[in-house]
Amino acid sequence: MLIESEVFIDCKYAALLPIILYFKMDIGEFLFDVFYYYDYKPEQGVDSFSVNITRIKTRKEKLADIGILQQDYFGDFDVVDMITQAIDNETPIIIRVDLFYDRDALFYYQKIHWAHYLLIYGYDYAQKQFLVYDSVNGTDYHYITKTKSFLSIIEAYKGFIDFYINNKKLKKPTLMTFHEMTNRHEKIEICNFLNDLYQKYMSKINHSLDAIKYFYEDIIHLVTNSQNVTYLRVIIDKLSQLCVSKRTIQYLQNIPSFYTLNEQRQAAVLNEILLQQYVKLRAIMTKCYYSGILNQNFKRKVALQCDSIKDNEQKFYKLLL
């Protein structure tokens, strides 16, 4: 499955996003800590827009988070042999090229050296052609599928090595393959478990105070016993939903109208306290998720925050009974 419309101008994302879809992963999770903005410098003319990207983790680390292993290769290889072997093994492959040597990149060919990523997903050995997914089409940018000759790929690939690796001393992989990690199914099971847990919590919360207790005890249990941070993304999403529900007018309308003004004020104050506690818990987990560090200090903070939230949730719902 390929992305046929413009998503990002960044050519590596144009190559990576179809790979994520190929493995049936969530693109949103991969882009979770990526922020794009356009930087305009008027002193350089009307065409001086550039795309700036900020991220906390590297793309390789983010791929690993969602269950995709990126294997890097450095140096000069028989690129045709490497590509055909990868495709025969149903392994996605991306190569680096220099558009200065790419005959299809009319704006760059023999004019401008430009490092570029190409996703290659098929070949025709009889015609000596590769099937390529590319963001450079002649003189403009939009994502298309096309064919490139073996010779064209060889020239652009070797040109990248000569100019960027040998001349510029760039220490980057020249070729990358992508594989499904063996622990992916374990991560999916954790995510499904948390989704089920959240649904049970939301369905029972108005009928049983025990549901509140068990929900947070289960979260504490998962945090205490888990060895990786992947499952935190699901908890963060659920906490975001809880924060939204706490902010809505409909939520506060659950406070019975026959309550005294003082009782209504108590419920509103408790609701605001809970909202801030949920936001803090989400912040603690988000920081851990980004850093990838799951230590005892983090687990202690989560346990203390969950205990405090549980106590206030019970006070809040006792007001409604």
JSON list of N, CA and C in Angstrom, two decimals, residues 253-314:
[
{"chain": "A", "resi": 253, "resn": "GLN", "atom": "N", "xyz": [-22.99, 18.23, 34.42]},
{"chain": "A", "resi": 253, "resn": "GLN", "atom": "CA", "xyz": [-24.44, 18.14, 34.53]},
{"chain": "A", "resi": 253, "resn": "GLN", "atom": "C", "xyz": [-24.89, 16.89, 35.26]},
{"chain": "A", "resi": 254, "resn": "ASN", "atom": "N", "xyz": [-23.95, 15.97, 35.52]},
{"chain": "A", "resi": 254, "resn": "ASN", "atom": "CA", "xyz": [-24.28, 14.78, 36.31]},
{"chain": "A", "resi": 254, "resn": "ASN", "atom": "C", "xyz": [-24.51, 15.12, 37.77]},
{"chain": "A", "resi": 255, "resn": "ILE", "atom": "N", "xyz": [-24.09, 16.33, 38.17]},
{"chain": "A", "resi": 255, "resn": "ILE", "atom": "CA", "xyz": [-24.30, 16.76, 39.56]},
{"chain": "A", "resi": 255, "resn": "ILE", "atom": "C", "xyz": [-25.78, 17.08, 39.73]},
{"chain": "A", "resi": 256, "resn": "PRO", "atom": "N", "xyz": [-26.50, 16.39, 40.60]},
{"chain": "A", "resi": 256, "resn": "PRO", "atom": "CA", "xyz": [-27.95, 16.60, 40.74]},
{"chain": "A", "resi": 256, "resn": "PRO", "atom": "C", "xyz": [-28.29, 18.04, 41.08]},
{"chain": "A", "resi": 257, "resn": "SER", "atom": "N", "xyz": [-29.35, 18.54, 40.45]},
{"chain": "A", "resi": 257, "resn": "SER", "atom": "CA", "xyz": [-29.76, 19.93, 40.64]},
{"chain": "A", "resi": 257, "resn": "SER", "atom": "C", "xyz": [-30.29, 20.20, 42.03]},
{"chain": "A", "resi": 258, "resn": "PHE", "atom": "N", "xyz": [-30.75, 19.13, 42.74]},
{"chain": "A", "resi": 258, "resn": "PHE", "atom": "CA", "xyz": [-31.28, 19.33, 44.08]},
{"chain": "A", "resi": 258, "resn": "PHE", "atom": "C", "xyz": [-30.19, 19.46, 45.13]},
{"chain": "A", "resi": 259, "resn": "TYR", "atom": "N", "xyz": [-28.92, 19.32, 44.71]},
{"chain": "A", "resi": 259, "resn": "TYR", "atom": "CA", "xyz": [-27.84, 19.53, 45.65]},
{"chain": "A", "resi": 259, "resn": "TYR", "atom": "C", "xyz": [-27.83, 21.00, 46.09]},
{"chain": "A", "resi": 260, "resn": "THR", "atom": "N", "xyz": [-27.37, 21.23, 47.28]},
{"chain": "A", "resi": 260, "resn": "THR", "atom": "CA", "xyz": [-27.20, 22.60, 47.74]},
{"chain": "A", "resi": 260, "resn": "THR", "atom": "C", "xyz": [-26.09, 23.26, 46.94]},
{"chain": "A", "resi": 261, "resn": "LEU", "atom": "N", "xyz": [-26.07, 24.57, 46.94]},
{"chain": "A", "resi": 261, "resn": "LEU", "atom": "CA", "xyz": [-25.03, 25.31, 46.24]},
{"chain": "A", "resi": 261, "resn": "LEU", "atom": "C", "xyz": [-23.65, 24.91, 46.75]},
{"chain": "A", "resi": 262, "resn": "ASN", "atom": "N", "xyz": [-23.53, 24.70, 48.04]},
{"chain": "A", "resi": 262, "resn": "ASN", "atom": "CA", "xyz": [-22.25, 24.30, 48.63]},
{"chain": "A", "resi": 262, "resn": "ASN", "atom": "C", "xyz": [-21.81, 22.93, 48.12]},
{"chain": "A", "resi": 263, "resn": "GLU", "atom": "N", "xyz": [-22.78, 21.97, 48.03]},
{"chain": "A", "resi": 263, "resn": "GLU", "atom": "CA", "xyz": [-22.46, 20.63, 47.54]},
{"chain": "A", "resi": 263, "resn": "GLU", "atom": "C", "xyz": [-22.06, 20.66, 46.07]},
{"chain": "A", "resi": 264, "resn": "GLN", "atom": "N", "xyz": [-22.76, 21.47, 45.28]},
{"chain": "A", "resi": 264, "resn": "GLN", "atom": "CA", "xyz": [-22.41, 21.60, 43.86]},
{"chain": "A", "resi": 264, "resn": "GLN", "atom": "C", "xyz": [-21.01, 22.20, 43.72]},
{"chain": "A", "resi": 265, "resn": "ARG", "atom": "N", "xyz": [-20.72, 23.19, 44.59]},
{"chain": "A", "resi": 265, "resn": "ARG", "atom": "CA", "xyz": [-19.39, 23.80, 44.55]},
{"chain": "A", "resi": 265, "resn": "ARG", "atom": "C", "xyz": [-18.31, 22.79, 44.92]},
{"chain": "A", "resi": 266, "resn": "GLN", "atom": "N", "xyz": [-18.58, 21.94, 45.91]},
{"chain": "A", "resi": 266, "resn": "GLN", "atom": "CA", "xyz": [-17.61, 20.90, 46.31]},
{"chain": "A", "resi": 266, "resn": "GLN", "atom": "C", "xyz": [-17.34, 19.95, 45.14]},
{"chain": "A", "resi": 267, "resn": "ALA", "atom": "N", "xyz": [-18.41, 19.54, 44.45]},
{"chain": "A", "resi": 267, "resn": "ALA", "atom": "CA", "xyz": [-18.25, 18.63, 43.32]},
{"chain": "A", "resi": 267, "resn": "ALA", "atom": "C", "xyz": [-17.45, 19.28, 42.20]},
{"chain": "A", "resi": 268, "resn": "ALA", "atom": "N", "xyz": [-17.74, 20.56, 41.92]},
{"chain": "A", "resi": 268, "resn": "ALA", "atom": "CA", "xyz": [-17.02, 21.26, 40.85]},
{"chain": "A", "resi": 268, "resn": "ALA", "atom": "C", "xyz": [-15.54, 21.41, 41.20]},
{"chain": "A", "resi": 269, "resn": "VAL", "atom": "N", "xyz": [-15.25, 21.72, 42.47]},
{"chain": "A", "resi": 269, "resn": "VAL", "atom": "CA", "xyz": [-13.86, 21.86, 42.91]},
{"chain": "A", "resi": 269, "resn": "VAL", "atom": "C", "xyz": [-13.13, 20.52, 42.81]},
{"chain": "A", "resi": 270, "resn": "LEU", "atom": "N", "xyz": [-13.79, 19.43, 43.25]},
{"chain": "A", "resi": 270, "resn": "LEU", "atom": "CA", "xyz": [-13.17, 18.10, 43.15]},
{"chain": "A", "resi": 270, "resn": "LEU", "atom": "C", "xyz": [-12.92, 17.74, 41.70]},
{"chain": "A", "resi": 271, "resn": "ASN", "atom": "N", "xyz": [-13.85, 18.07, 40.83]},
{"chain": "A", "resi": 271, "resn": "ASN", "atom": "CA", "xyz": [-13.69, 17.78, 39.40]},
{"chain": "A", "resi": 271, "resn": "ASN", "atom": "C", "xyz": [-12.48, 18.51, 38.84]},
{"chain": "A", "resi": 272, "resn": "GLU", "atom": "N", "xyz": [-12.29, 19.77, 39.24]},
{"chain": "A", "resi": 272, "resn": "GLU", "atom": "CA", "xyz": [-11.15, 20.53, 38.77]},
{"chain": "A", "resi": 272, "resn": "GLU", "atom": "C", "xyz": [-9.84, 19.95, 39.32]},
{"chain": "A", "resi": 273, "resn": "ILE", "atom": "N", "xyz": [-9.85, 19.53, 40.57]},
{"chain": "A", "resi": 273, "resn": "ILE", "atom": "CA", "xyz": [-8.66, 18.90, 41.16]},
{"chain": "A", "resi": 273, "resn": "ILE", "atom": "C", "xyz": [-8.31, 17.62, 40.39]},
{"chain": "A", "resi": 274, "resn": "LEU", "atom": "N", "xyz": [-9.35, 16.82, 40.10]},
{"chain": "A", "resi": 274, "resn": "LEU", "atom": "CA", "xyz": [-9.13, 15.58, 39.36]},
{"chain": "A", "resi": 274, "resn": "LEU", "atom": "C", "xyz": [-8.57, 15.86, 37.97]},
{"chain": "A", "resi": 275, "resn": "LEU", "atom": "N", "xyz": [-9.10, 16.89, 37.33]},
{"chain": "A", "resi": 275, "resn": "LEU", "atom": "CA", "xyz": [-8.60, 17.24, 36.00]},
{"chain": "A", "resi": 275, "resn": "LEU", "atom": "C", "xyz": [-7.11, 17.53, 36.06]},
{"chain": "A", "resi": 276, "resn": "GLN", "atom": "N", "xyz": [-6.68, 18.33, 37.03]},
{"chain": "A", "resi": 276, "resn": "GLN", "atom": "CA", "xyz": [-5.27, 18.66, 37.16]},
{"chain": "A", "resi": 276, "resn": "GLN", "atom": "C", "xyz": [-4.43, 17.42, 37.49]},
{"chain": "A", "resi": 277, "resn": "GLN", "atom": "N", "xyz": [-5.00, 16.50, 38.28]},
{"chain": "A", "resi": 277, "resn": "GLN", "atom": "CA", "xyz": [-4.26, 15.28, 38.62]},
{"chain": "A", "resi": 277, "resn": "GLN", "atom": "C", "xyz": [-4.11, 14.38, 37.40]},
{"chain": "A", "resi": 278, "resn": "TYR", "atom": "N", "xyz": [-5.16, 14.30, 36.57]},
{"chain": "A", "resi": 278, "resn": "TYR", "atom": "CA", "xyz": [-5.06, 13.52, 35.33]},
{"chain": "A", "resi": 278, "resn": "TYR", "atom": "C", "xyz": [-4.01, 14.13, 34.41]},
{"chain": "A", "resi": 279, "resn": "VAL", "atom": "N", "xyz": [-4.01, 15.45, 34.31]},
{"chain": "A", "resi": 279, "resn": "VAL", "atom": "CA", "xyz": [-3.02, 16.13, 33.46]},
{"chain": "A", "resi": 279, "resn": "VAL", "atom": "C", "xyz": [-1.60, 15.84, 33.96]},
{"chain": "A", "resi": 280, "resn": "LYS", "atom": "N", "xyz": [-1.41, 15.87, 35.28]},
{"chain": "A", "resi": 280, "resn": "LYS", "atom": "CA", "xyz": [-0.09, 15.59, 35.84]},
{"chain": "A", "resi": 280, "resn": "LYS", "atom": "C", "xyz": [0.32, 14.14, 35.58]},
{"chain": "A", "resi": 281, "resn": "LEU", "atom": "N", "xyz": [-0.62, 13.19, 35.76]},
{"chain": "A", "resi": 281, "resn": "LEU", "atom": "CA", "xyz": [-0.31, 11.79, 35.51]},
{"chain": "A", "resi": 281, "resn": "LEU", "atom": "C", "xyz": [0.07, 11.58, 34.05]},
{"chain": "A", "resi": 282, "resn": "ARG", "atom": "N", "xyz": [-0.68, 12.24, 33.16]},
{"chain": "A", "resi": 282, "resn": "ARG", "atom": "CA", "xyz": [-0.37, 12.14, 31.73]},
{"chain": "A", "resi": 282, "resn": "ARG", "atom": "C", "xyz": [1.01, 12.71, 31.44]},
{"chain": "A", "resi": 283, "resn": "ALA", "atom": "N", "xyz": [1.36, 13.83, 32.10]},
{"chain": "A", "resi": 283, "resn": "ALA", "atom": "CA", "xyz": [2.67, 14.44, 31.89]},
{"chain": "A", "resi": 283, "resn": "ALA", "atom": "C", "xyz": [3.80, 13.52, 32.36]},
{"chain": "A", "resi": 284, "resn": "ILE", "atom": "N", "xyz": [3.59, 12.85, 33.50]},
{"chain": "A", "resi": 284, "resn": "ILE", "atom": "CA", "xyz": [4.60, 11.91, 34.02]},
{"chain": "A", "resi": 284, "resn": "ILE", "atom": "C", "xyz": [4.83, 10.78, 33.03]},
{"chain": "A", "resi": 285, "resn": "MET", "atom": "N", "xyz": [3.74, 10.24, 32.49]},
{"chain": "A", "resi": 285, "resn": "MET", "atom": "CA", "xyz": [3.86, 9.12, 31.55]},
{"chain": "A", "resi": 285, "resn": "MET", "atom": "C", "xyz": [4.42, 9.56, 30.21]},
{"chain": "A", "resi": 286, "resn": "THR", "atom": "N", "xyz": [4.03, 10.76, 29.76]},
{"chain": "A", "resi": 286, "resn": "THR", "atom": "CA", "xyz": [4.54, 11.26, 28.48]},
{"chain": "A", "resi": 286, "resn": "THR", "atom": "C", "xyz": [6.05, 11.48, 28.54]},
{"chain": "A", "resi": 287, "resn": "LYS", "atom": "N", "xyz": [6.52, 12.03, 29.65]},
{"chain": "A", "resi": 287, "resn": "LYS", "atom": "CA", "xyz": [7.96, 12.24, 29.82]},
{"chain": "A", "resi": 287, "resn": "LYS", "atom": "C", "xyz": [8.71, 10.92, 29.78]},
{"chain": "A", "resi": 288, "resn": "CYS", "atom": "N", "xyz": [8.16, 9.90, 30.44]},
{"chain": "A", "resi": 288, "resn": "CYS", "atom": "CA", "xyz": [8.78, 8.57, 30.42]},
{"chain": "A", "resi": 288, "resn": "CYS", "atom": "C", "xyz": [8.76, 7.98, 29.02]},
{"chain": "A", "resi": 289, "resn": "TYR", "atom": "N", "xyz": [7.61, 8.14, 28.33]},
{"chain": "A", "resi": 289, "resn": "TYR", "atom": "CA", "xyz": [7.46, 7.59, 26.98]},
{"chain": "A", "resi": 289, "resn": "TYR", "atom": "C", "xyz": [8.51, 8.17, 26.05]},
{"chain": "A", "resi": 290, "resn": "TYR", "atom": "N", "xyz": [8.72, 9.49, 26.11]},
{"chain": "A", "resi": 290, "resn": "TYR", "atom": "CA", "xyz": [9.68, 10.13, 25.24]},
{"chain": "A", "resi": 290, "resn": "TYR", "atom": "C", "xyz": [11.12, 9.76, 25.59]},
{"chain": "A", "resi": 291, "resn": "SER", "atom": "N", "xyz": [11.41, 9.69, 26.89]},
{"chain": "A", "resi": 291, "resn": "SER", "atom": "CA", "xyz": [12.79, 9.40, 27.30]},
{"chain": "A", "resi": 291, "resn": "SER", "atom": "C", "xyz": [13.15, 7.93, 27.13]},
{"chain": "A", "resi": 292, "resn": "GLY", "atom": "N", "xyz": [12.12, 7.05, 27.17]},
{"chain": "A", "resi": 292, "resn": "GLY", "atom": "CA", "xyz": [12.36, 5.62, 27.08]},
{"chain": "A", "resi": 292, "resn": "GLY", "atom": "C", "xyz": [12.94, 5.02, 28.34]},
{"chain": "A", "resi": 293, "resn": "ILE", "atom": "N", "xyz": [12.96, 5.79, 29.43]},
{"chain": "A", "resi": 293, "resn": "ILE", "atom": "CA", "xyz": [13.54, 5.33, 30.70]},
{"chain": "A", "resi": 293, "resn": "ILE", "atom": "C", "xyz": [12.43, 4.94, 31.66]},
{"chain": "A", "resi": 294, "resn": "LEU", "atom": "N", "xyz": [12.35, 3.65, 31.96]},
{"chain": "A", "resi": 294, "resn": "LEU", "atom": "CA", "xyz": [11.30, 3.13, 32.84]},
{"chain": "A", "resi": 294, "resn": "LEU", "atom": "C", "xyz": [11.97, 2.68, 34.14]},
{"chain": "A", "resi": 295, "resn": "ASN", "atom": "N", "xyz": [12.15, 3.63, 35.08]},
{"chain": "A", "resi": 295, "resn": "ASN", "atom": "CA", "xyz": [12.87, 3.31, 36.31]},
{"chain": "A", "resi": 295, "resn": "ASN", "atom": "C", "xyz": [11.95, 3.30, 37.52]},
{"chain": "A", "resi": 296, "resn": "GLN", "atom": "N", "xyz": [12.53, 3.01, 38.68]},
{"chain": "A", "resi": 296, "resn": "GLN", "atom": "CA", "xyz": [11.74, 2.91, 39.91]},
{"chain": "A", "resi": 296, "resn": "GLN", "atom": "C", "xyz": [11.15, 4.26, 40.33]},
{"chain": "A", "resi": 297, "resn": "ASN", "atom": "N", "xyz": [11.87, 5.33, 40.07]},
{"chain": "A", "resi": 297, "resn": "ASN", "atom": "CA", "xyz": [11.37, 6.65, 40.41]},
{"chain": "A", "resi": 297, "resn": "ASN", "atom": "C", "xyz": [10.08, 6.96, 39.64]},
{"chain": "A", "resi": 298, "resn": "PHE", "atom": "N", "xyz": [10.07, 6.61, 38.35]},
{"chain": "A", "resi": 298, "resn": "PHE", "atom": "CA", "xyz": [8.86, 6.80, 37.54]},
{"chain": "A", "resi": 298, "resn": "PHE", "atom": "C", "xyz": [7.69, 5.97, 38.08]},
{"chain": "A", "resi": 299, "resn": "LYS", "atom": "N", "xyz": [7.96, 4.71, 38.39]},
{"chain": "A", "resi": 299, "resn": "LYS", "atom": "CA", "xyz": [6.91, 3.82, 38.89]},
{"chain": "A", "resi": 299, "resn": "LYS", "atom": "C", "xyz": [6.35, 4.32, 40.22]},
{"chain": "A", "resi": 300, "resn": "ARG", "atom": "N", "xyz": [7.23, 4.86, 41.07]},
{"chain": "A", "resi": 300, "resn": "ARG", "atom": "CA", "xyz": [6.78, 5.39, 42.36]},
{"chain": "A", "resi": 300, "resn": "ARG", "atom": "C", "xyz": [5.86, 6.60, 42.15]},
{"chain": "A", "resi": 301, "resn": "LYS", "atom": "N", "xyz": [6.25, 7.50, 41.22]},
{"chain": "A", "resi": 301, "resn": "LYS", "atom": "CA", "xyz": [5.43, 8.68, 40.94]},
{"chain": "A", "resi": 301, "resn": "LYS", "atom": "C", "xyz": [4.05, 8.30, 40.42]},
{"chain": "A", "resi": 302, "resn": "VAL", "atom": "N", "xyz": [4.01, 7.29, 39.52]},
{"chain": "A", "resi": 302, "resn": "VAL", "atom": "CA", "xyz": [2.73, 6.85, 38.97]},
{"chain": "A", "resi": 302, "resn": "VAL", "atom": "C", "xyz": [1.85, 6.28, 40.08]},
{"chain": "A", "resi": 303, "resn": "ALA", "atom": "N", "xyz": [2.43, 5.45, 40.95]},
{"chain": "A", "resi": 303, "resn": "ALA", "atom": "CA", "xyz": [1.66, 4.83, 42.02]},
{"chain": "A", "resi": 303, "resn": "ALA", "atom": "C", "xyz": [1.07, 5.88, 42.96]},
{"chain": "A", "resi": 304, "resn": "LEU", "atom": "N", "xyz": [1.88, 6.86, 43.34]},
{"chain": "A", "resi": 304, "resn": "LEU", "atom": "CA", "xyz": [1.40, 7.92, 44.24]},
{"chain": "A", "resi": 304, "resn": "LEU", "atom": "C", "xyz": [0.30, 8.75, 43.58]},
{"chain": "A", "resi": 305, "resn": "GLN", "atom": "N", "xyz": [0.49, 9.07, 42.30]},
{"chain": "A", "resi": 305, "resn": "GLN", "atom": "CA", "xyz": [-0.51, 9.88, 41.60]},
{"chain": "A", "resi": 305, "resn": "GLN", "atom": "C", "xyz": [-1.82, 9.11, 41.43]},
{"chain": "A", "resi": 306, "resn": "CYS", "atom": "N", "xyz": [-1.71, 7.83, 41.08]},
{"chain": "A", "resi": 306, "resn": "CYS", "atom": "CA", "xyz": [-2.91, 7.00, 40.91]},
{"chain": "A", "resi": 306, "resn": "CYS", "atom": "C", "xyz": [-3.67, 6.85, 42.23]},
{"chain": "A", "resi": 307, "resn": "ASP", "atom": "N", "xyz": [-2.95, 6.66, 43.32]},
{"chain": "A", "resi": 307, "resn": "ASP", "atom": "CA", "xyz": [-3.60, 6.55, 44.63]},
{"chain": "A", "resi": 307, "resn": "ASP", "atom": "C", "xyz": [-4.36, 7.83, 44.97]},
{"chain": "A", "resi": 308, "resn": "SER", "atom": "N", "xyz": [-3.75, 8.97, 44.68]},
{"chain": "A", "resi": 308, "resn": "SER", "atom": "CA", "xyz": [-4.39, 10.24, 44.97]},
{"chain": "A", "resi": 308, "resn": "SER", "atom": "C", "xyz": [-5.63, 10.43, 44.09]},
{"chain": "A", "resi": 309, "resn": "ILE", "atom": "N", "xyz": [-5.53, 10.08, 42.81]},
{"chain": "A", "resi": 309, "resn": "ILE", "atom": "CA", "xyz": [-6.68, 10.20, 41.91]},
{"chain": "A", "resi": 309, "resn": "ILE", "atom": "C", "xyz": [-7.80, 9.28, 42.35]},
{"chain": "A", "resi": 310, "resn": "LYS", "atom": "N", "xyz": [-7.45, 8.06, 42.72]},
{"chain": "A", "resi": 310, "resn": "LYS", "atom": "CA", "xyz": [-8.47, 7.09, 43.14]},
{"chain": "A", "resi": 310, "resn": "LYS", "atom": "C", "xyz": [-9.25, 7.62, 44.34]},
{"chain": "A", "resi": 311, "resn": "ASP", "atom": "N", "xyz": [-8.54, 8.19, 45.32]},
{"chain": "A", "resi": 311, "resn": "ASP", "atom": "CA", "xyz": [-9.21, 8.73, 46.51]},
{"chain": "A", "resi": 311, "resn": "ASP", "atom": "C", "xyz": [-10.16, 9.86, 46.15]},
{"chain": "A", "resi": 312, "resn": "ASN", "atom": "N", "xyz": [-9.71, 10.76, 45.26]},
{"chain": "A", "resi": 312, "resn": "ASN", "atom": "CA", "xyz": [-10.56, 11.89, 44.89]},
{"chain": "A", "resi": 312, "resn": "ASN", "atom": "C", "xyz": [-11.73, 11.47, 44.00]},
{"chain": "A", "resi": 313, "resn": "GLU", "atom": "N", "xyz": [-11.52, 10.46, 43.14]},
{"chain": "A", "resi": 313, "resn": "GLU", "atom": "CA", "xyz": [-12.62, 9.94, 42.33]},
{"chain": "A", "resi": 313, "resn": "GLU", "atom": "C", "xyz": [-13.71, 9.35, 43.24]},
{"chain": "A", "resi": 314, "resn": "GLN", "atom": "N", "xyz": [-13.29, 8.63, 44.26]},
{"chain": "A", "resi": 314, "resn": "GLN", "atom": "CA", "xyz": [-14.25, 8.04, 45.18]},
{"chain": "A", "resi": 314, "resn": "GLN", "atom": "C", "xyz": [-15.02, 9.12, 45.93]}
]
